[in-house]
Coordinates of C-alpha atoms in Angstrom, one line a residue:
X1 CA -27.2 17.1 0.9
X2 CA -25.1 19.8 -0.1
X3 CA -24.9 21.3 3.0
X4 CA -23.8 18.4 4.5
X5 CA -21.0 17.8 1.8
X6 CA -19.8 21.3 2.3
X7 CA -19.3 20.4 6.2
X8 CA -17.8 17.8 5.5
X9 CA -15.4 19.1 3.4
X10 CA -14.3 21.6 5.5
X11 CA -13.6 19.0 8.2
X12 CA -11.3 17.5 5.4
X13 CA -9.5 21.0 5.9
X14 CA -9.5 21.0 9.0
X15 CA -8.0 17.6 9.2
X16 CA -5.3 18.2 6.7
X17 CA -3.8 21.4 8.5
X18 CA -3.5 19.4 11.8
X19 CA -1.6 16.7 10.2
X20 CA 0.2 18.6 8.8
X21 CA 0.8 20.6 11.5
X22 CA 2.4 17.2 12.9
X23 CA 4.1 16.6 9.6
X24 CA 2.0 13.3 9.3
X25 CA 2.4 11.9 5.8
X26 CA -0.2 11.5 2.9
X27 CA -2.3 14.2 4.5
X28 CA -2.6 15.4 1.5
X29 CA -5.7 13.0 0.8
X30 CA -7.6 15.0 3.3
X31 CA -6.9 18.2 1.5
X32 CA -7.8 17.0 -1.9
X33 CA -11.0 15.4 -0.1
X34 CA -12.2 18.8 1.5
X35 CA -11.5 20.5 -1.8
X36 CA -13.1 18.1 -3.7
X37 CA -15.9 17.2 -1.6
X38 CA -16.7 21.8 -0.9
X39 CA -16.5 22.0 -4.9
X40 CA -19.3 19.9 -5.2
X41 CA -21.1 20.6 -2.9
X42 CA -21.0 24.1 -3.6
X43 CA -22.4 23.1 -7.3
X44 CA -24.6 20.8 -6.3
X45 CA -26.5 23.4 -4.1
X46 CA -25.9 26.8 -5.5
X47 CA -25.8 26.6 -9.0
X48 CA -27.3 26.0 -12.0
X49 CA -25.2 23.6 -13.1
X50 CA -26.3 20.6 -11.4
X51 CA -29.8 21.2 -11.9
X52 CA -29.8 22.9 -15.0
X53 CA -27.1 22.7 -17.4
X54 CA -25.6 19.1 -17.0
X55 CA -28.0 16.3 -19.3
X56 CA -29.1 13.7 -16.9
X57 CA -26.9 10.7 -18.0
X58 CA -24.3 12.5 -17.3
X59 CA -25.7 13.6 -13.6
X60 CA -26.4 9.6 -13.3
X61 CA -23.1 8.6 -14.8
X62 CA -21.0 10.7 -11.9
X63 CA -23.7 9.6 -9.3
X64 CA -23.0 6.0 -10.3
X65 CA -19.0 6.8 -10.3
X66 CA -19.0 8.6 -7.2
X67 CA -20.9 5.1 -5.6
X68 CA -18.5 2.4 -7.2
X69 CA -15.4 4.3 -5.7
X70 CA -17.4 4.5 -2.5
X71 CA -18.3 1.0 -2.1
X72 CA -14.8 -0.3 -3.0
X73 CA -13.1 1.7 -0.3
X74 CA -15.8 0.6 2.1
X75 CA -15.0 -2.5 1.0
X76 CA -11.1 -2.1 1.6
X77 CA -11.6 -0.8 4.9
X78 CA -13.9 -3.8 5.8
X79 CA -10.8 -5.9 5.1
X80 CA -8.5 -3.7 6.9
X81 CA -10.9 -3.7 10.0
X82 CA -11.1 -7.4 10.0
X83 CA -7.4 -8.0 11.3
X84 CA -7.4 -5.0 13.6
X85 CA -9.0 -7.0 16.4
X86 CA -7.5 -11.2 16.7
X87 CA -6.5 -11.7 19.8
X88 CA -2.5 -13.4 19.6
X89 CA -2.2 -16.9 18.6
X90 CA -0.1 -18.6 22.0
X91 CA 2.9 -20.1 22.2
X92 CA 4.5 -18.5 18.8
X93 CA 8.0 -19.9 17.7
X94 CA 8.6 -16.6 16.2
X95 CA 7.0 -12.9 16.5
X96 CA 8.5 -10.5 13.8
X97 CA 8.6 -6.9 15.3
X98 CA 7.9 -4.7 12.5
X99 CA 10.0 -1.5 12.4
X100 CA 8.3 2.2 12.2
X101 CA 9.6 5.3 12.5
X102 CA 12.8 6.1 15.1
X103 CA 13.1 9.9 16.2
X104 CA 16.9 10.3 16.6
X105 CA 17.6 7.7 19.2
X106 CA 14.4 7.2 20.3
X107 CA 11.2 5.1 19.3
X108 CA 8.5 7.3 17.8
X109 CA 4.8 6.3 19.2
X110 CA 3.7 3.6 16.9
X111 CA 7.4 2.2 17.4
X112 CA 6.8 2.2 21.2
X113 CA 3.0 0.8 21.3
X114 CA 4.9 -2.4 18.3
X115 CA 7.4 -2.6 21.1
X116 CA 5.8 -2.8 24.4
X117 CA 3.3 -5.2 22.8
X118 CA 6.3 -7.4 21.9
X119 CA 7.5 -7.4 25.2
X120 CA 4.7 -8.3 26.7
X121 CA 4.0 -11.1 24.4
X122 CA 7.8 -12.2 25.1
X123 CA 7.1 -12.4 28.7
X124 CA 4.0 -13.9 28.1
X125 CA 5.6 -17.1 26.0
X126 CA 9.2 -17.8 27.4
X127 CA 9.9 -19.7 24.5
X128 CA 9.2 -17.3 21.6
X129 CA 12.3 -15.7 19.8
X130 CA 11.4 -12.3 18.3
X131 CA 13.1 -10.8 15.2
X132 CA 13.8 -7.1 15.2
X133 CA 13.2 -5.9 11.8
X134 CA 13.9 -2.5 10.6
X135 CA 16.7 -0.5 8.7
X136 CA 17.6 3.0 9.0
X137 CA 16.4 6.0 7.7
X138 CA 16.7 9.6 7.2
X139 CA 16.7 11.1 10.7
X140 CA 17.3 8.1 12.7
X141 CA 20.9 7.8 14.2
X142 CA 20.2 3.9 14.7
X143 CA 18.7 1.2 12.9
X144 CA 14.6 0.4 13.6
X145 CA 15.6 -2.9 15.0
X146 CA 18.7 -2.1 17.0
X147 CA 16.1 0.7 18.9
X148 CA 13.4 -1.9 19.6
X149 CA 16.4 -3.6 21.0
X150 CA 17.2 -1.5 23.4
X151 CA 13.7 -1.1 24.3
X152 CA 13.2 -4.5 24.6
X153 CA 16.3 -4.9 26.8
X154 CA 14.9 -2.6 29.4
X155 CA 11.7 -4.5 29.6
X156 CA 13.8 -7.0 30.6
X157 CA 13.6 -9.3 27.5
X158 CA 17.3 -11.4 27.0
X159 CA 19.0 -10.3 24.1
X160 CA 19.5 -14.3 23.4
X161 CA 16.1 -14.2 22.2
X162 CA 16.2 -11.6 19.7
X163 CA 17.4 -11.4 15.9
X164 CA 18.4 -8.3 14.2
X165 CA 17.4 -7.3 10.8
X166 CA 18.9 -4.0 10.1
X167 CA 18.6 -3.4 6.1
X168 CA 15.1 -3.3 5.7
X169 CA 12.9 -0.4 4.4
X170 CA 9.2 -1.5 3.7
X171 CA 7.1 -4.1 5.1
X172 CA 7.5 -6.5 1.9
X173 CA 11.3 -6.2 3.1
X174 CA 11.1 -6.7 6.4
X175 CA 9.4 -10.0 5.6
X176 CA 11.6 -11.1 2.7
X177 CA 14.6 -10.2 4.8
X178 CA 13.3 -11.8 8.0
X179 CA 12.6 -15.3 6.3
X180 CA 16.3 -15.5 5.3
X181 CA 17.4 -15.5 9.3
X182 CA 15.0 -18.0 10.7
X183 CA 12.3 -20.2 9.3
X184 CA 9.4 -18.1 9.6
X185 CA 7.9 -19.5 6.8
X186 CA 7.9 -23.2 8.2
X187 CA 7.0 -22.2 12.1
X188 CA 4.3 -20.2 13.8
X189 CA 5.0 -16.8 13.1
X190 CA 3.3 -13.4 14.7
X191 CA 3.4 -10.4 13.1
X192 CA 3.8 -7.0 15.5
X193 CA 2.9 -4.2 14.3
X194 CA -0.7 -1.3 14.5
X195 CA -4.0 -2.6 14.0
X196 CA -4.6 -1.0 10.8
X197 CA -1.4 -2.7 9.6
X198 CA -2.2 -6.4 10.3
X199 CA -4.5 -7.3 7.2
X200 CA -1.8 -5.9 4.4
X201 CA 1.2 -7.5 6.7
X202 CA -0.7 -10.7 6.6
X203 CA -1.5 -10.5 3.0
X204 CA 2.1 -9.6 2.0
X205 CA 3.4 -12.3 4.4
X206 CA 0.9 -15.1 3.0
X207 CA 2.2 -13.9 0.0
X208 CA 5.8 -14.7 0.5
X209 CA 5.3 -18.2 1.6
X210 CA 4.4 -17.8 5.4
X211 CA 2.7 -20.9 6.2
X212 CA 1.1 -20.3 9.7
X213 CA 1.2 -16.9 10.2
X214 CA -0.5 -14.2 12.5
X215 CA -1.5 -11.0 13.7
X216 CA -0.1 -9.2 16.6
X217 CA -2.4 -6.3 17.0
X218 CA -0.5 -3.3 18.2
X219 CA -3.0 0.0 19.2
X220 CA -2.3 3.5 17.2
X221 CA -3.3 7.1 18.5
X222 CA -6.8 7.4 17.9
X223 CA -6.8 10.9 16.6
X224 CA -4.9 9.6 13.6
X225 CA -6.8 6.7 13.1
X226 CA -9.4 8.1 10.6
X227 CA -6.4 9.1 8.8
X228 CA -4.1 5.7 9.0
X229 CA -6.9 3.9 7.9
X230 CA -7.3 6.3 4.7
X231 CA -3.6 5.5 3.9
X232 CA -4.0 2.1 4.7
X233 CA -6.9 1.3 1.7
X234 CA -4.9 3.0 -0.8
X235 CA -1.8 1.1 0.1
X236 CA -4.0 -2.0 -0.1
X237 CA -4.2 -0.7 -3.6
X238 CA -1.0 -0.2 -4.2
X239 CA -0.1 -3.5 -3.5
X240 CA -2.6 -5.2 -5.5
X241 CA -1.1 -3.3 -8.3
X242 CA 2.4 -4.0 -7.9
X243 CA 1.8 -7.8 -7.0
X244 CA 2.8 -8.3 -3.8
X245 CA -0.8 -9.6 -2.5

């Protein structure tokens, strides 16, 4: 076993300088994690600590910690995969694209997988009207939603059928500030936006009031996934703390 943690937690490591490497954020986690999970292991195998020195309740008191936090993040990420694979509900009044990250002008990758997902759904259901939702932030020179406008444009989707809503800056926001341009509460609503996202979205939408709402599962890079869905459980967290599901 403690071989196998001290592999492990170098793969931690060696996670943590790749994202950071791409400047993902949180990655942190993933260096605490390797640091955390090599410490141990080192005691647990090559010293006397573990098998000498510590009194058995409190070897069985950490045992039963390190279990509880692992079942309640298996849990979490139980929930998270459970929205990460609905297929669309048809014929939506409304699909809320939800904003992500803009690299100068142009949509980063989880922007462009929401996007091209929308459009496709938009061509899909002629009578659907989307509403672009994103603000902007440091290092965009446009607003989230004015970018998947553009986008959107190109994939040939009339700009009749889309709403801007440029202030927002989370995803409580974006749905808050969504519900006061169209009545996404009382109609059936989609929700755009990654996998890994839907559950929390759908939560914090329910949440709000949205009365028939749903996921529109958008597809992330799958060398981040591991790490998204980290982030994603203690956001769940987060949440749950604060209120807002």
């Amino acid at each position: 076993m403690a071989t196998a943690l001290l592999i492990l937690g170098i793969l931690c490591l060696g996670y943590y300088i790749s994202l950071t490497f791409f400047g993902m954020d949180f990655a942190i986690i993933w260096l605490l994690a390797g640091i955390f999970l090599v410490c141990f292991g080192y005691t647990l195998g090559w010293t006397r600590l573990w098998t000498q020195i510590l009194p058995r309740g409190v070897k069985v008191g950490l045992y039963g910690m390190f279990l509880f936090g692992f079942f309640i993040f298996a849990f979490l990420e139980l929930l998270i995969i459970s929205g990460m694979s609905g297929q669309p509900q048809k014929n939506l009044d409304y699909i809320v694209v939800l904003g992500a990250q803009v690299r100068g002008e142009r949509p980063s990758r989880a922007l462009r997988k929401r996007i091209e997902k929308a459009g496709q759904y938009l061509k899909d259901h002629p009578s659907t009207v989307a509403i672009l939702s994103g603000g902007q932030g440091p290092g965009e020179e446009m607003t989230e939603a004015v970018c998947i406008q553009r986008e959107l444009l190109k994939m040939g989707i009339e700009k009749e059928r889309m709403i801007l809503e440029e202030t927002s800056t989370s995803t409580w926001e974006n749905l808050d500030f969504c519900a006061k341009l169209a009545p996404v509460k009382e109609k059936k609503t989609g929700l755009v936006t990654q996998n890994f996202h839907v559950y929390r979205s759908l939560k914090l939408a329910k949440h709000q009031g949205y009365e028939k709402v749903y996921g529109i599962p958008a597809p992330s890079q799958w060398s981040y996934q591991p790490h998204f869905m980290v982030r994603e459980a203690f956001a769940l967290v987060k949440e749950k703390l604060v209120g807002n599901v």
